[in-house]
XYZ file of N, CA and C in Angstrom:
663
model
N 54.023 30.712 34.172
C 53.782 32.346 33.179
C 52.324 31.171 32.543
N 52.524 30.397 32.158
C 51.104 28.994 31.634
C 49.480 29.501 33.053
N 50.444 29.016 33.924
C 49.020 29.311 34.520
C 49.200 30.259 35.425
N 49.754 30.959 35.320
C 49.138 32.818 35.142
C 48.280 33.346 34.240
N 48.817 32.701 33.231
C 47.466 33.084 31.857
C 46.141 32.453 31.533
N 46.164 31.789 32.635
C 44.280 31.099 32.094
C 44.247 31.762 32.587
N 44.633 32.160 34.310
C 44.391 32.773 35.727
C 43.393 33.399 35.312
N 44.476 34.321 34.509
C 43.640 35.743 33.568
C 42.485 35.928 32.999
N 42.676 34.455 31.630
C 41.427 34.179 30.846
C 40.400 34.217 31.639
N 40.803 32.608 32.863
C 38.844 32.633 33.433
C 38.491 33.480 34.150
N 39.051 34.175 35.161
C 38.543 36.124 35.268
C 37.644 36.621 34.019
N 38.897 36.714 33.369
C 38.247 37.452 31.850
C 36.658 37.675 31.255
N 36.332 35.794 31.610
C 35.635 35.402 31.150
C 34.577 35.102 31.900
N 34.726 35.102 33.505
C 33.462 35.197 34.164
C 33.196 36.457 34.560
N 34.285 38.135 34.145
C 33.707 39.293 33.460
C 32.771 39.392 33.544
N 33.279 38.617 31.626
C 32.545 38.749 30.757
C 31.129 38.612 30.834
N 30.244 37.254 31.791
C 29.549 35.965 31.531
C 28.955 37.585 32.284
N 29.412 37.726 33.668
C 28.715 38.693 34.890
C 27.868 39.479 34.174
N 29.033 40.198 33.584
C 28.479 41.565 33.349
C 27.141 41.840 32.176
N 26.469 40.981 32.213
C 25.308 40.244 31.047
C 24.111 40.531 31.494
N 23.475 40.833 30.795
C 21.776 41.190 31.667
C 21.392 40.079 31.923
N 20.005 39.814 33.072
C 19.966 38.218 33.529
C 18.652 38.500 32.630
N 18.390 37.508 32.548
C 16.600 36.562 31.599
C 16.252 36.841 32.748
N 14.471 38.236 32.259
C 13.755 38.523 32.430
C 12.857 37.523 32.282
N 12.007 36.733 33.663
C 10.367 36.564 33.630
C 9.545 36.905 33.280
N 8.121 36.743 32.840
C 7.212 37.082 33.166
C 6.631 36.148 33.478
N 5.468 35.957 34.110
C 4.869 35.110 35.062
C 3.301 35.391 34.763
N 2.366 34.811 33.811
C 0.906 34.626 33.045
C -0.301 34.211 34.038
N -0.666 35.225 34.847
C -2.096 34.435 35.964
C -3.108 34.164 35.077
N -3.966 33.093 34.831
C -4.932 32.576 35.118
C -5.978 34.160 35.613
N -7.704 33.266 34.821
C -8.355 33.776 35.709
C -9.197 32.922 37.011
N -8.063 31.853 37.308
C -8.629 30.970 37.982
C -7.076 31.147 38.694
N -6.266 31.925 39.066
C -5.113 32.479 39.519
C -3.752 31.003 39.173
N -4.165 30.396 38.646
C -2.772 29.882 38.896
C -2.039 30.737 38.008
N -1.015 30.009 37.758
C 0.479 30.914 37.517
C 0.866 30.083 36.682
N 1.577 31.050 35.114
C 2.843 30.038 33.745
C 4.079 30.427 34.453
N 4.901 30.431 33.755
C 6.366 31.454 34.237
C 6.194 30.920 33.335
N 6.981 32.212 32.172
C 8.443 31.690 31.175
C 8.912 32.643 30.504
N 10.282 32.754 30.735
C 11.694 34.147 29.633
C 11.093 35.101 29.538
N 11.350 35.605 28.878
C 11.528 37.303 27.553
C 11.497 36.670 27.062
N 12.097 35.889 26.416
C 13.270 35.111 24.717
C 11.619 33.857 24.675
N 10.581 33.281 25.896
C 10.038 32.692 24.912
C 8.768 33.481 24.493
N 8.551 34.587 25.597
C 7.296 35.210 25.716
C 7.570 36.247 24.717
N 9.083 36.924 23.961
C 8.257 37.976 22.994
C 8.328 37.581 22.041
N 7.803 36.251 21.878
C 6.472 35.638 20.430
C 5.086 36.440 20.514
N 4.714 36.274 22.120
C 3.631 36.891 21.767
C 2.900 39.065 21.935
N 2.990 39.968 20.707
C 3.813 40.949 20.664
C 3.403 41.730 21.261
N 1.693 41.499 22.386
C 1.556 42.233 23.086
C 2.940 42.661 24.693
N 2.936 41.400 24.729
C 4.252 40.960 25.362
C 5.672 41.799 25.340
N 5.761 41.571 24.299
C 6.859 41.938 23.611
C 6.520 43.854 23.822
N 5.760 44.126 23.361
C 5.127 45.637 23.700
C 6.205 46.440 25.203
N 5.080 45.287 25.767
C 5.061 45.317 27.002
C 6.631 45.414 28.070
N 7.855 44.203 27.152
C 8.423 43.977 27.496
C 10.030 45.609 27.321
N 9.699 45.761 26.525
C 9.867 46.701 25.317
C 10.071 48.454 26.525
N 8.658 48.360 26.859
C 8.230 49.992 27.902
C 8.685 50.245 28.608
N 9.287 48.944 29.581
C 9.812 48.133 31.274
C 10.468 47.813 31.579
N 10.249 47.917 32.636
C 11.625 47.113 33.399
C 11.525 46.472 34.385
N 12.288 45.344 34.815
C 12.464 43.474 34.830
C 11.452 42.773 34.980
N 10.929 42.282 35.967
C 10.190 41.367 35.000
C 8.710 41.139 35.525
N 7.297 40.741 34.121
C 5.897 41.344 34.087
C 5.496 39.916 35.362
N 4.353 40.673 35.599
C 2.875 39.925 36.060
C 2.402 40.043 35.168
N 0.932 39.425 34.723
C 0.340 39.949 33.654
C -1.342 39.078 34.389
N -2.078 39.849 34.860
C -3.288 38.761 35.042
C -4.707 38.609 33.944
N -3.973 38.067 33.110
C -5.361 37.440 32.642
C -6.258 37.086 32.847
N -7.884 38.488 32.865
C -8.967 38.157 32.423
C -9.591 37.218 33.103
N -9.688 36.841 31.477
C -10.694 35.926 30.865
C -10.018 34.824 30.273
N -8.435 34.706 30.860
C -8.343 32.922 30.299
C -7.568 32.557 30.595
N -8.702 30.817 30.579
C -8.602 30.273 31.701
C -7.540 29.213 31.707
N -7.021 28.347 33.176
C -5.942 27.811 33.475
C -5.230 26.535 32.270
N -6.447 25.917 31.798
C -6.029 24.655 30.704
C -5.754 25.934 29.106
N -5.788 26.847 28.964
C -5.835 27.318 28.154
C -5.039 28.294 28.121
N -4.608 28.791 29.616
C -3.496 29.162 28.498
C -1.862 28.513 29.311
N -2.013 27.014 30.132
C -1.024 26.304 29.677
C -1.267 26.068 28.578
N -2.038 25.442 26.859
C -1.726 25.143 25.776
C -1.185 26.559 25.558
N -1.548 28.138 25.739
C -0.536 29.029 25.305
C 1.034 28.463 25.618
N 0.710 28.378 26.362
C 2.935 28.891 27.247
C 3.563 27.330 27.193
N 2.977 26.746 27.050
C 3.362 25.321 26.763
C 3.804 25.286 24.381
N 2.789 26.075 23.583
C 3.643 26.847 22.122
C 4.629 28.276 22.791
N 5.195 29.324 24.226
C 5.865 29.605 24.008
C 6.510 28.503 23.915
N 6.770 27.963 25.090
C 8.217 27.132 25.639
C 9.112 26.038 24.679
N 8.440 26.358 23.301
C 8.768 25.212 22.241
C 8.861 25.599 21.608
N 8.753 26.943 20.866
C 8.912 28.204 19.871
C 9.783 28.843 20.468
N 10.451 29.158 22.023
C 11.386 30.026 22.347
C 11.208 30.978 20.854
N 10.346 32.387 20.946
C 10.625 33.072 20.466
C 11.023 32.704 18.706
N 10.614 31.787 18.315
C 10.663 31.903 16.491
C 9.953 31.527 16.451
N 9.122 32.538 15.620
C 8.258 32.022 14.894
C 8.097 31.095 13.876
N 6.564 30.335 13.366
C 6.786 29.203 12.663
C 6.551 29.660 11.133
N 6.878 28.629 10.469
C 6.764 28.680 9.549
C 5.212 29.180 9.337
N 4.875 29.363 7.717
C 3.537 29.609 8.014
C 2.713 28.855 7.070
N 1.900 27.894 7.483
C 1.295 26.706 6.785
C 0.395 27.525 5.367
N 0.225 26.484 4.974
C -0.273 27.045 2.341
C -1.458 26.819 2.975
N -1.296 28.382 2.153
C -3.323 28.345 2.322
C -3.676 28.141 0.251
N -4.367 27.797 -0.139
C -5.565 26.752 0.931
C -4.680 25.739 1.547
N -5.538 25.091 2.173
C -4.935 24.088 2.793
C -4.957 22.522 1.797
N -3.668 21.599 2.391
C -3.760 21.029 0.833
C -4.735 19.356 1.785
N -4.890 18.770 2.862
C -5.229 17.998 2.939
C -5.686 18.411 5.588
N -6.871 17.653 5.007
C -7.810 18.088 6.645
C -7.312 17.759 7.495
N -5.355 17.211 7.681
C -4.937 16.223 8.684
C -3.573 17.414 8.370
N -3.646 17.456 9.809
C -2.390 18.574 10.440
C -1.294 17.494 10.318
N -0.407 16.505 10.644
C 0.258 16.686 10.232
C 1.319 17.021 9.274
N 0.031 17.286 7.626
C 0.470 17.002 6.505
C 1.058 18.181 6.992
N 0.004 19.013 7.005
C 0.707 21.082 6.848
C 1.015 21.647 8.165
N 1.708 20.941 8.700
C 1.848 21.871 9.688
C 3.623 21.317 9.995
N 5.066 22.222 9.061
C 5.746 21.670 9.709
C 6.986 20.897 9.868
N 5.800 21.436 12.031
C 6.340 20.685 13.311
C 5.249 19.954 13.522
N 5.946 19.131 13.625
C 5.030 18.134 14.291
C 4.426 18.046 15.710
N 5.071 19.264 16.476
C 5.067 19.414 17.551
C 4.001 20.972 17.536
N 3.142 21.572 16.745
C 2.302 21.749 15.927
C 0.754 21.228 15.813
N 1.281 20.254 15.389
C 0.083 19.488 14.881
C -0.633 18.781 15.465
N 0.057 18.778 17.150
C 0.221 17.518 17.606
C -0.809 19.069 19.261
N -0.217 19.313 19.257
C -1.156 20.447 20.029
C -2.132 21.023 19.920
N -2.670 21.898 18.636
C -4.194 21.928 17.505
C -4.625 20.778 18.089
N -4.570 20.021 17.214
C -5.271 19.091 17.528
C -4.737 18.220 19.209
N -4.756 18.223 19.709
C -5.296 18.117 21.023
C -6.182 19.353 21.305
N -6.248 20.355 20.744
C -7.063 21.894 21.853
C -8.285 20.841 21.172
N -8.484 20.826 19.957
C -9.532 20.722 19.159
C -9.931 19.350 19.671
N -10.178 18.665 20.236
C -10.601 17.308 20.286
C -11.611 17.971 21.719
N -11.806 19.560 22.270
C -12.693 19.734 22.453
C -13.024 20.703 21.797
N -14.139 21.185 20.873
C -14.143 22.510 20.084
C -14.275 23.729 20.768
N -14.579 23.373 22.526
C -15.274 25.091 22.620
C -13.862 25.481 23.465
N -12.126 23.850 23.198
C -11.195 24.806 24.358
C -10.530 24.933 22.502
N -10.532 24.907 21.635
C -10.415 25.004 20.541
C -10.293 26.740 20.285
N -11.647 27.427 20.342
C -11.717 28.443 20.149
C -11.538 29.346 20.976
N -11.457 29.037 22.520
C -11.522 29.086 23.457
C -9.950 30.116 22.999
N -9.159 28.303 22.711
C -7.636 28.894 22.697
C -7.108 29.815 20.826
N -7.906 30.139 19.916
C -8.039 31.553 19.363
C -7.935 32.877 19.524
N -9.234 32.892 20.690
C -9.578 33.838 21.401
C -8.442 34.208 22.086
N -7.430 33.353 23.150
C -6.500 33.178 23.951
C -5.870 34.106 22.975
N -4.696 33.118 21.993
C -3.951 33.974 21.382
C -4.160 35.257 20.635
N -5.106 34.891 20.207
C -5.635 36.618 19.470
C -5.360 38.302 20.861
N -5.518 37.266 21.933
C -5.969 39.021 22.982
C -4.520 38.456 23.115
N -3.590 37.505 23.494
C -2.459 38.241 23.932
C -1.315 38.410 22.473
N -2.329 38.444 21.470
C -1.314 38.504 20.224
C 0.113 37.623 19.830
N -0.339 37.125 20.223
C 0.836 35.845 19.515
C -0.049 34.771 18.614
N 0.253 35.513 16.531
C -0.504 35.411 15.708
C -0.255 34.469 14.753
N 1.525 33.754 15.076
C 1.797 32.367 14.329
C 0.489 31.424 15.716
N 0.035 31.793 16.350
C -1.080 30.064 17.058
C -1.591 30.934 16.935
N -1.823 31.683 16.793
C -3.963 32.299 16.610
C -3.898 31.718 13.981
N -2.943 31.298 13.508
C -3.005 31.072 12.208
C -2.793 29.872 12.510
N -2.398 29.244 13.676
C -2.145 27.979 13.138
C -3.804 26.846 14.400
N -4.232 27.629 15.118
C -5.885 27.787 15.609
C -6.416 27.329 14.646
N -6.702 28.514 13.617
C -7.409 28.671 12.336
C -7.891 27.917 11.722
N -5.794 27.470 10.898
C -5.916 26.742 10.220
C -6.572 25.746 10.961
N -7.053 25.746 11.495
C -7.016 24.202 12.170
C -8.850 23.779 12.143
N -9.566 24.944 12.690
C -10.900 24.809 11.602
C -11.077 25.082 10.264
N -10.021 25.466 9.728
C -10.751 25.314 8.061
C -9.879 23.680 8.001
N -10.002 23.141 8.523
C -9.316 21.716 8.873
C -10.503 20.368 8.970
N -11.410 21.889 9.900
C -12.646 21.191 10.374
C -13.850 21.049 9.530
N -13.643 22.514 8.133
C -15.032 22.712 7.951
C -14.857 22.114 6.679
N -13.408 22.124 6.825
C -12.954 21.282 4.306
C -13.295 20.155 4.422
N -14.932 20.638 3.125
C -15.289 19.772 1.675
C -16.484 18.921 2.976
N -16.628 20.101 3.777
C -17.862 19.389 4.691
C -19.169 20.271 3.426
N -21.038 19.801 3.652
C -21.445 20.164 3.693
C -21.993 22.184 4.091
N -22.933 22.973 3.298
C -22.901 24.205 3.669
C -23.436 24.244 5.827
N -24.525 22.480 5.771
C -25.543 22.585 7.011
C -24.177 22.718 8.119
N -23.412 22.012 8.320
C -21.630 21.361 8.580
C -20.501 22.062 9.170
N -21.010 23.331 8.279
C -19.794 24.243 8.457
C -20.159 25.263 9.193
N -21.706 25.703 9.004
C -22.703 26.360 10.077
C -22.451 26.297 11.209
N -22.397 24.485 11.749
C -22.697 23.921 13.063
C -21.362 24.431 13.576
N -20.461 23.876 12.174
C -19.070 24.269 13.090
C -19.155 25.679 13.110
N -19.231 26.549 12.710
C -17.813 28.370 13.102
C -19.669 28.298 14.512
N -20.573 27.857 13.627
C -21.851 28.689 15.501
C -21.257 28.294 15.622
N -20.294 27.323 16.319
C -20.014 27.098 17.675
C -20.500 27.184 19.091
N -18.688 28.909 19.441
C -17.873 29.108 20.056
C -19.375 30.434 21.064
N -18.698 30.089 21.764
C -19.813 31.276 23.383
C -19.263 32.255 22.882
N -20.074 33.303 23.330
C -19.301 35.033 22.899
C -18.266 35.972 24.119
N -17.609 35.777 23.712
C -16.355 36.811 25.082
C -16.977 37.605 24.712
N -16.605 38.727 25.644
C -16.680 40.009 26.311
C -16.216 40.966 25.910
N -16.849 41.815 24.838
C -17.041 43.067 24.233
C -15.406 43.793 24.583
N -14.999 44.130 25.342
C -13.221 44.275 25.948
C -12.222 43.761 26.952
N -12.210 42.909 26.412
C -10.982 42.214 27.227
C -10.421 42.603 28.206
N -9.385 42.383 28.846
C -9.164 43.424 30.261
C -7.638 42.481 29.907
N -6.777 42.659 30.735
C -5.241 42.353 30.641
C -4.799 43.364 32.047
N -4.188 42.978 33.236
C -3.467 43.956 34.708
C -1.893 43.071 34.082
N -1.405 44.639 33.771
C 0.052 44.172 33.468
C 1.045 45.142 34.942
N 2.127 44.136 35.186
C 2.589 44.926 36.469
C 4.085 44.412 35.749
N 5.458 45.260 36.390
C 6.480 45.796 35.698
C 7.144 45.293 37.141
N 8.403 45.097 37.203
C 8.934 44.642 38.612
C 10.836 44.699 38.557
N 10.541 46.326 38.444
C 12.108 47.035 38.138
C 13.216 46.655 39.180
N 13.997 46.612 39.517
C 15.075 46.217 40.453
C 15.033 47.152 40.890
N 14.828 47.192 42.359
C 15.723 47.910 43.842
C 14.164 49.415 43.430
N 13.253 49.594 42.593
C 12.130 49.730 42.864
C 10.796 49.933 43.285
N 9.598 50.417 43.532
C 7.904 50.424 43.603
C 7.325 49.435 41.408
N 7.001 48.297 42.670
C 5.991 47.866 41.236
C 5.339 49.076 40.529
N 4.446 49.187 38.794
C 4.210 49.327 37.959
C 2.749 48.918 38.182
N 1.968 49.343 37.935
C 0.577 48.708 37.124
C -0.478 49.157 36.305
N 0.035 48.520 34.434
C -0.878 49.024 33.456
C -1.413 47.992 33.131
N -3.220 48.249 33.481
C -4.214 47.637 32.407
C -4.685 48.377 31.441
N -4.575 46.526 30.167
C -5.046 48.029 29.036
C -6.506 46.165 28.535
N -7.277 47.002 26.817
C -8.339 45.745 26.826
C -8.357 45.911 25.030
N -8.318 45.108 24.748
C -8.578 44.546 23.547
C -9.808 45.070 22.402
N -10.394 44.797 21.340
C -11.395 45.126 20.554
C -11.791 43.953 20.835
N -13.251 43.956 20.819
C -13.890 42.361 20.134
C -13.607 41.820 19.197
N -13.219 40.086 20.115
C -12.599 39.293 19.423
C -12.951 38.062 18.697
N -14.439 38.220 19.651
C -15.015 36.529 19.534
C -14.907 36.945 18.401
N -15.161 36.060 18.091
C -17.156 35.568 16.669
C -15.997 35.758 15.430
N -14.284 36.537 15.615
C -14.236 36.942 14.225
C -13.502 36.273 13.780
N -12.591 34.987 14.203
C -12.546 34.003 13.613
C -13.038 33.177 12.314
N -14.589 33.503 13.105
C -16.004 32.741 12.476
C -15.565 33.767 10.697
N -15.214 34.833 10.551
C -15.766 35.089 9.635
C -14.627 35.669 8.838
N -13.348 35.630 9.385
C -11.547 35.070 8.423
C -12.089 33.767 7.970
N -12.776 32.720 8.553
C -12.663 31.416 7.836
C -13.516 31.801 6.315
N -14.941 32.372 6.477
C -15.624 32.767 5.202
C -14.512 33.832 4.448
N -13.730 34.607 4.467
C -12.787 35.314 4.296
C -11.814 34.068 3.438
N -12.089 34.070 1.333
C -10.923 33.700 0.775
C -9.894 33.951 0.500
N -8.726 35.243 1.430
C -7.562 35.239 1.271
C -7.657 35.046 2.247
N -8.000 34.669 3.387
C -7.329 33.496 4.972
C -7.492 32.339 4.915
N -6.445 31.393 6.026
C -6.492 30.037 5.366
C -7.105 29.099 5.227
N -7.748 28.133 3.944
C -8.579 28.619 3.161
C -9.262 27.015 3.872
N -10.286 27.062 3.264
C -11.655 25.422 3.276
C -11.140 25.204 2.429
N -11.501 25.910 1.463
C -11.588 24.829 -0.002
C -12.928 24.472 -0.035
N -13.420 24.415 -0.934
C -15.413 25.370 -1.391
C -15.145 22.998 -1.163
N -16.539 23.016 -0.501
C -17.505 21.559 -0.205
C -17.596 21.128 -1.670
N -16.354 21.119 -3.271
C -16.731 20.765 -3.908
C -14.970 20.647 -4.215
N -14.602 20.686 -3.749
C -13.085 20.113 -4.102
C -12.635 18.631 -2.992
N -11.846 18.000 -4.046
C -11.950 16.420 -3.314
C -10.613 15.916 -2.785
N -10.272 15.990 -2.276
C -9.019 15.479 -1.613
C -8.458 14.507 -2.167
N -6.803 14.359 -2.826
C -6.897 12.567 -2.815
C -6.423 11.822 -1.825
N -6.746 10.335 -1.802
C -6.817 9.746 -0.866
C -7.475 9.682 -0.003
N -7.668 10.940 0.249
C -9.386 10.979 1.622
C -8.707 12.279 2.864
N -7.492 13.127 2.478
C -6.679 12.822 3.845
C -6.286 14.192 3.423
């Protein structure tokens, strides 16, 4: 009797497991045709992808015409770490120019410091995160820009904020959904102009604060 009960329980559990819908997959393709695959759970931190998943069935393939693979790799790395959970907000204004002191998650500080090793990479990451509507990553990258101009003279601030190259007026995304047993469907979406918006945001005191040039940080950190 005991063995029969155990077998029945196992079958019931197997039935419940098999009835769960499979995890959908999102493939992001860069402008240089490299592909990065993330799970539905991880990808939902992108507002654009979350909306696309809600309005479609099956796996998604998203062609990003303006995002290079080196930048898309950073975006998907961020997605994979946070697993669809929004990161804690960075306190404003910044209390330090050292990202490890202002980020609740050391991973975030490491990723954004790596990106900022090349100034253009940092700005392209802001562009990509904004393009894909990954708002926590936008805020993290803008906070890094704020850390770069914090307590700096006006001439240095102007040089930093004037550095990025302009982006196209209406960058395009091509989204394909692959519903099981049916033909794929394709939609194209564009976003409003976002190139250079971060620069005006940084001059807005309501956004991640860089502090005034007159402010001094205890200990220089």
